Short mmCIF file of C-alpha atoms and ligand atoms in Angstrom, two decimals:
data_model
loop_
_atom_site.label_atom_id
_atom_site.label_comp_id
_atom_site.label_asym_id
_atom_site.label_seq_id
_atom_site.Cartn_x
_atom_site.Cartn_y
_atom_site.Cartn_z
CA MET K 85 27.14 15.42 83.84
CA GLU K 86 29.34 12.30 83.54
CA LEU K 87 32.38 13.99 82.01
CA THR K 88 32.79 16.35 84.97
CA GLU K 89 32.29 13.46 87.37
CA ILE K 90 34.87 11.31 85.58
CA TYR K 91 37.28 14.27 85.60
CA GLU K 92 36.81 14.81 89.35
CA ASN K 93 37.08 11.10 90.12
CA VAL K 94 40.40 10.82 88.24
CA ILE K 95 41.75 13.75 90.24
CA GLU K 96 40.52 12.16 93.49
CA GLY K 97 41.95 8.80 92.46
CA ASN K 98 38.56 7.13 92.74
CA ALA K 99 38.91 4.22 90.27
CA PRO K 100 35.44 2.67 90.86
CA GLY K 101 33.92 6.15 90.40
CA VAL K 102 35.81 6.61 87.13
CA GLN K 103 34.64 3.23 85.87
CA ALA K 104 31.03 3.92 86.78
CA GLY K 105 31.21 7.31 85.05
CA VAL K 106 32.81 5.91 81.91
CA LYS K 107 30.22 3.11 81.68
CA SER K 108 27.39 5.56 82.11
CA ALA K 109 28.81 8.02 79.54
CA LEU K 110 29.27 5.20 77.01
CA ASP K 111 25.69 4.04 77.66
CA GLN K 112 24.49 7.53 76.90
CA GLY K 113 26.32 7.49 73.58
CA VAL K 114 29.20 9.82 74.45
CA ALA K 115 32.07 9.07 72.03
CA ALA K 116 35.08 7.27 73.52
CA GLU K 117 37.45 9.96 72.14
CA VAL K 118 35.45 12.65 73.94
CA ILE K 119 35.63 10.75 77.24
CA LEU K 120 39.36 10.18 76.72
CA ASN K 121 40.27 13.77 75.83
CA GLN K 122 37.79 15.84 77.81
CA ALA K 123 37.65 13.78 80.99
CA LEU K 124 40.63 11.43 81.39
CA ILE K 125 43.51 13.28 79.71
CA SER K 126 42.41 16.72 80.87
CA ALA K 127 42.18 15.39 84.44
CA MET K 128 45.74 14.08 84.22
CA ASN K 129 46.85 17.51 83.02
CA GLU K 130 45.22 19.04 86.08
CA VAL K 131 46.95 16.44 88.29
CA GLY K 132 50.25 17.49 86.70
CA ARG K 133 49.46 21.14 87.36
CA ARG K 134 48.66 20.45 91.02
CA PHE K 135 51.90 18.48 91.36
CA GLU K 136 53.84 21.38 89.92
CA GLU K 137 52.12 23.78 92.33
CA GLY K 138 53.04 21.54 95.27
CA GLU K 139 49.38 20.71 96.03
CA PHE K 140 49.82 17.07 94.97
CA PHE K 141 52.68 14.67 95.65
CA VAL K 142 53.77 11.42 94.00
CA PRO K 143 51.21 9.21 95.87
CA GLU K 144 48.33 11.41 94.63
CA MET K 145 49.70 11.28 91.06
CA LEU K 146 49.92 7.52 91.35
CA VAL K 147 46.32 6.95 92.50
CA SER K 148 45.10 9.32 89.79
CA ALA K 149 47.10 7.36 87.22
CA ARG K 150 45.50 4.11 88.46
CA ALA K 151 42.05 5.65 88.25
CA MET K 152 42.77 6.83 84.71
CA GLN K 153 44.01 3.37 83.68
CA ALA K 154 40.80 1.85 85.07
CA GLY K 155 38.77 4.13 82.81
CA LEU K 156 41.07 3.54 79.85
CA GLY K 157 40.52 -0.22 80.15
CA LEU K 158 36.80 0.26 79.55
CA LEU K 159 37.43 2.54 76.56
CA LYS K 160 39.86 0.14 74.91
CA PRO K 161 37.39 -1.72 72.66
CA PHE K 162 35.91 1.59 71.51
CA LEU K 163 39.24 3.25 70.80
CA MET K 164 40.57 0.40 68.75
CA GLU K 165 39.89 1.39 65.18
CA SER K 166 38.33 -1.33 63.09
CA GLY K 167 38.66 -1.71 59.36
CA VAL K 168 41.55 -2.49 57.08
CA LYS K 169 44.25 -4.43 58.87
CA ALA K 170 47.71 -2.96 58.50
CA ALA K 171 50.66 -5.27 58.15
CA GLY K 172 53.63 -4.46 60.29
CA LYS K 173 55.37 -5.07 63.56
CA ILE K 174 56.33 -2.41 66.07
CA ALA K 175 58.14 -2.62 69.38
CA ILE K 176 57.25 0.15 71.81
CA GLY K 177 58.55 1.11 75.22
CA THR K 178 59.14 3.91 77.69
CA VAL K 179 62.82 4.78 77.74
CA LYS K 180 65.37 3.96 80.42
CA GLY K 181 64.84 5.76 83.73
CA ASP K 182 61.22 6.60 82.94
CA LEU K 183 58.22 4.86 84.52
CA HIS K 184 55.37 6.78 82.87
CA ASP K 185 53.34 4.34 80.81
CA ILE K 186 49.83 5.67 80.31
CA GLY K 187 50.61 7.47 77.04
CA LYS K 188 52.73 4.57 75.80
CA ASN K 189 49.90 2.12 76.60
CA LEU K 190 47.44 4.33 74.75
CA VAL K 191 49.68 4.45 71.68
CA ALA K 192 50.18 0.65 71.82
CA MET K 193 46.43 0.12 72.14
CA MET K 194 45.59 2.30 69.14
CA LEU K 195 48.32 0.69 67.01
CA GLU K 196 46.98 -2.75 67.88
CA GLY K 197 43.51 -1.59 67.00
CA ALA K 198 44.81 -0.43 63.64
CA GLY K 199 46.08 -3.95 62.96
CA PHE K 200 49.76 -3.69 63.81
CA GLU K 201 51.49 -6.42 65.76
CA VAL K 202 52.72 -4.63 68.87
CA GLN K 203 55.50 -5.83 71.11
CA ASP K 204 55.20 -3.87 74.34
CA LEU K 205 58.62 -3.67 76.00
CA GLY K 206 57.22 -1.95 79.09
CA VAL K 207 58.89 0.88 81.00
CA ASP K 208 62.52 1.70 81.87
CA VAL K 209 63.62 0.10 78.61
CA THR K 210 67.37 0.17 77.97
CA PRO K 211 68.87 0.98 74.55
CA ASP K 212 70.06 -2.65 74.46
CA ALA K 213 66.53 -3.96 74.89
CA PHE K 214 65.36 -1.79 71.98
CA VAL K 215 68.28 -3.14 69.92
CA LYS K 216 67.25 -6.74 70.77
CA ALA K 217 63.70 -5.97 69.65
CA ALA K 218 65.04 -4.56 66.37
CA GLN K 219 67.08 -7.72 65.88
CA GLY K 220 63.85 -9.66 66.39
CA GLY K 221 62.56 -8.25 63.12
CA VAL K 222 60.24 -5.36 63.94
CA GLN K 223 59.93 -2.61 61.33
CA VAL K 224 59.39 0.21 63.80
CA ILE K 225 60.82 1.11 67.20
CA GLY K 226 58.52 3.41 69.20
CA MET K 227 59.85 5.29 72.20
CA SER K 228 57.98 7.28 74.82
CA ALA K 229 59.46 9.69 77.40
CA LEU K 230 57.70 11.99 79.86
CA LEU K 231 60.69 13.47 81.62
CA THR K 232 63.12 16.07 80.32
CA THR K 233 65.81 14.04 82.07
CA THR K 234 64.98 10.78 80.26
CA MET K 235 64.23 12.05 76.76
CA ASN K 236 67.97 12.00 76.07
CA ASN K 237 67.85 8.23 76.39
CA MET K 238 66.00 8.28 73.08
CA GLN K 239 69.20 9.57 71.50
CA SER K 240 71.22 6.82 73.23
CA THR K 241 68.84 4.27 71.71
CA VAL K 242 69.18 5.74 68.20
CA GLN K 243 72.96 5.59 68.65
CA ALA K 244 72.79 1.99 69.92
CA LEU K 245 70.75 1.01 66.85
CA GLN K 246 73.37 2.68 64.69
CA SER K 247 76.27 0.91 66.44
CA ALA K 248 74.48 -2.43 66.02
CA GLY K 249 74.19 -1.74 62.27
CA LEU K 250 70.39 -1.80 62.48
CA ARG K 251 69.51 1.83 61.95
CA ASP K 252 68.67 1.36 58.24
CA GLN K 253 66.44 -1.62 58.96
CA VAL K 254 64.04 0.05 61.39
CA LYS K 255 62.12 3.29 61.52
CA VAL K 256 62.16 5.17 64.81
CA VAL K 257 59.14 7.10 66.03
CA ILE K 258 59.13 9.03 69.29
CA GLY K 259 56.61 10.85 71.47
CA GLY K 260 55.75 12.03 74.97
CA ALA K 261 55.01 15.38 76.59
CA PRO K 262 58.50 16.98 76.47
CA VAL K 263 59.33 15.63 73.00
CA THR K 264 59.09 17.82 69.89
CA ASP K 265 59.48 17.50 66.17
CA GLU K 266 62.69 19.49 66.39
CA PHE K 267 64.08 17.13 69.04
CA ALA K 268 63.20 14.14 66.86
CA ARG K 269 65.15 15.62 63.98
CA LYS K 270 68.05 16.53 66.24
CA ILE K 271 68.51 12.99 67.56
CA GLY K 272 68.04 11.32 64.17
CA ALA K 273 64.62 9.74 64.75
CA ASP K 274 62.41 9.28 61.68
CA ALA K 275 59.32 10.88 63.14
CA TYR K 276 57.61 12.50 66.10
CA ALA K 277 53.94 11.99 66.92
CA PRO K 278 52.18 14.33 69.36
CA ASP K 279 49.40 11.90 70.31
CA ALA K 280 48.19 8.35 69.90
CA SER K 281 46.09 8.82 66.76
CA ASN K 282 48.92 10.72 65.09
CA ALA K 283 51.24 7.88 66.09
CA VAL K 284 49.06 5.43 64.14
CA ARG K 285 49.02 7.71 61.10
CA THR K 286 52.78 8.22 61.34
CA VAL K 287 53.58 4.52 61.62
CA ARG K 288 51.32 3.81 58.64
CA GLN K 289 53.21 6.41 56.60
CA LEU K 290 56.61 5.15 57.72
CA ILE K 291 56.04 1.56 56.67
CA GLY K 292 53.24 2.06 54.18
CO1 B1M R 1358 55.16 12.10 86.66
N1 B1M R 1358 55.82 13.77 85.92
N2 B1M R 1358 56.79 11.90 87.72
N3 B1M R 1358 54.28 10.55 87.42
N4 B1M R 1358 53.57 12.68 85.80
C1 B1M R 1358 55.03 14.40 84.86
C2 B1M R 1358 55.47 13.89 83.49
C3 B1M R 1358 55.34 15.95 85.09
C4 B1M R 1358 55.22 16.80 83.80
C5 B1M R 1358 54.45 16.49 86.22
C6 B1M R 1358 54.67 17.99 86.45
O1 B1M R 1358 55.63 18.37 87.07
N5 B1M R 1358 53.79 18.81 85.91
C7 B1M R 1358 56.82 15.87 85.64
C8 B1M R 1358 57.94 15.92 84.60
C9 B1M R 1358 58.69 17.24 84.60
C10 B1M R 1358 59.74 17.26 83.57
O2 B1M R 1358 60.48 16.36 83.35
N6 B1M R 1358 59.79 18.39 82.90
C11 B1M R 1358 56.80 14.54 86.39
C12 B1M R 1358 57.72 14.18 87.41
C13 B1M R 1358 58.68 15.26 87.85
C14 B1M R 1358 57.74 12.88 87.98
C15 B1M R 1358 58.72 12.35 89.05
C16 B1M R 1358 60.19 12.72 88.83
C17 B1M R 1358 58.20 12.82 90.43
C18 B1M R 1358 59.08 12.48 91.60
O3 B1M R 1358 59.33 11.35 91.87
N7 B1M R 1358 59.53 13.51 92.25
C19 B1M R 1358 58.51 10.82 88.95
C20 B1M R 1358 59.45 10.15 87.94
C21 B1M R 1358 59.35 8.66 87.97
C22 B1M R 1358 60.09 8.05 86.79
O4 B1M R 1358 59.53 7.94 85.72
N8 B1M R 1358 61.34 7.67 86.99
C23 B1M R 1358 57.09 10.76 88.43
C24 B1M R 1358 56.21 9.71 88.71
C25 B1M R 1358 54.91 9.64 88.26
C26 B1M R 1358 53.94 8.54 88.67
C27 B1M R 1358 54.60 7.15 88.76
C28 B1M R 1358 53.37 8.89 90.05
C29 B1M R 1358 52.79 8.70 87.60
C30 B1M R 1358 52.96 7.76 86.39
C31 B1M R 1358 52.13 6.50 86.48
C32 B1M R 1358 52.10 5.76 85.18
O5 B1M R 1358 52.38 6.23 84.11
N9 B1M R 1358 51.75 4.48 85.31
C33 B1M R 1358 53.03 10.13 87.10
C34 B1M R 1358 52.06 10.87 86.36
C35 B1M R 1358 50.69 10.26 86.26
C36 B1M R 1358 52.35 12.12 85.75
C37 B1M R 1358 51.40 13.08 84.98
C38 B1M R 1358 50.54 13.77 86.05
C39 B1M R 1358 50.48 12.48 83.93
C40 B1M R 1358 51.17 11.68 82.83
C41 B1M R 1358 50.13 11.00 81.99
O6 B1M R 1358 49.89 9.81 82.14
N10 B1M R 1358 49.42 11.75 81.12
C42 B1M R 1358 52.44 14.07 84.30
C43 B1M R 1358 51.91 15.45 84.06
C44 B1M R 1358 51.37 15.64 82.67
O7 B1M R 1358 51.75 14.98 81.74
N11 B1M R 1358 50.48 16.59 82.52
C45 B1M R 1358 53.67 13.82 85.07
C46 B1M R 1358 48.34 11.23 80.28
C47 B1M R 1358 48.92 10.55 79.02
C48 B1M R 1358 47.80 10.04 78.12
O8 B1M R 1358 49.65 11.54 78.31
O9 B1M R 1358 51.87 10.33 78.56
O10 B1M R 1358 51.75 12.67 77.57
P1 B1M R 1358 51.14 11.34 77.77
O11 B1M R 1358 50.93 10.66 76.34
C49 B1M R 1358 50.36 11.38 75.27
C50 B1M R 1358 51.39 12.04 74.34
O12 B1M R 1358 52.53 12.50 75.00
C51 B1M R 1358 51.64 10.99 73.29
O13 B1M R 1358 50.40 10.27 73.21
C52 B1M R 1358 49.65 10.40 74.41
C53 B1M R 1358 48.27 11.00 74.12
O14 B1M R 1358 47.60 10.44 73.11
N12 B1M R 1358 52.71 10.00 73.46
C54 B1M R 1358 53.28 9.41 72.37
C55 B1M R 1358 53.25 9.45 74.55
N13 B1M R 1358 54.15 8.54 74.22
C56 B1M R 1358 54.19 8.48 72.88
C57 B1M R 1358 54.95 7.69 72.01
C58 B1M R 1358 54.76 7.87 70.64
C59 B1M R 1358 53.87 8.81 70.15
C60 B1M R 1358 53.10 9.59 71.00
O15 B1M R 1358 55.42 7.15 69.70
C61 B1M R 1358 56.12 6.00 70.08
#
């Protein structure tokens, strides 16, 4: 069964194996969302678990991440929603000190698919860089953080937007594994989205 093979290949960091499995699953009519959630994302969760248990180290996490990205590339055209084009510009980035970009890329990809113009600021994005993007005229600032140590940089960014007098001009949406709705409210963000499809819905609501 392809899904199990894809799952195993992500854990082993076998990118060509992941790509072959994804192609074959798509050919057999397996939905892209099923491949994403049941094979790719669940494998990354298992990688995280093994890292926590001390069975995996950073190099193993890294090759698994590369294998996942290889599979994600093939899913991209299928994950991008078609239909009514939304009008709106969003700048998205992973906050300062944080290099995790798979979730952020997924959110950017789905937003693009939904018709938004997405400015991807990359990883390790400083509050100043978010402020510059806001000055450039985007309606939404999207921030991702995967570390409990870096999620506080979301607050620094909200404060930097405030100090620059831009807070009323942009909506701020945040997400990432350690982030919660409560945290979003605490730091003065406009919204929290738990996953990429929710992020699209949330951005639509915020600027709709
Ligand atoms: Co890192 N890492 N990592 N890592 N890593 C985690 C996050 C960790 C939970 C693993 C663990 O211990 N179980 C742990 C954090 C612990 C904590 O803070 N509580 C951890 C650690 C400790 C570290 C290092 C510190 C390890 C070290 O060096 N000792 C280090 C930090 C480096 C740094 O950033 N400065 C590090 C490094 C790395 C790699 C570079 C090796 C690699 C990242 C490669 C890359 O991204 N290009 C990596 C990986 C792969 C992981 C895990 C295994 C997988 C993350 C992932 O891609 N998930 C992760 C464990 C885990 O999450 N289970 C782990 C799949 C992705 C689709 O999910 O990003 O959550 P996610 O995105 C989701 C949602 O969160 C949401 O949508 C997506 C789903 O649809 N979402 C948003 C995300 N952003 C959003 C923004 C939004 C809305 C929704 O609006 C704007």
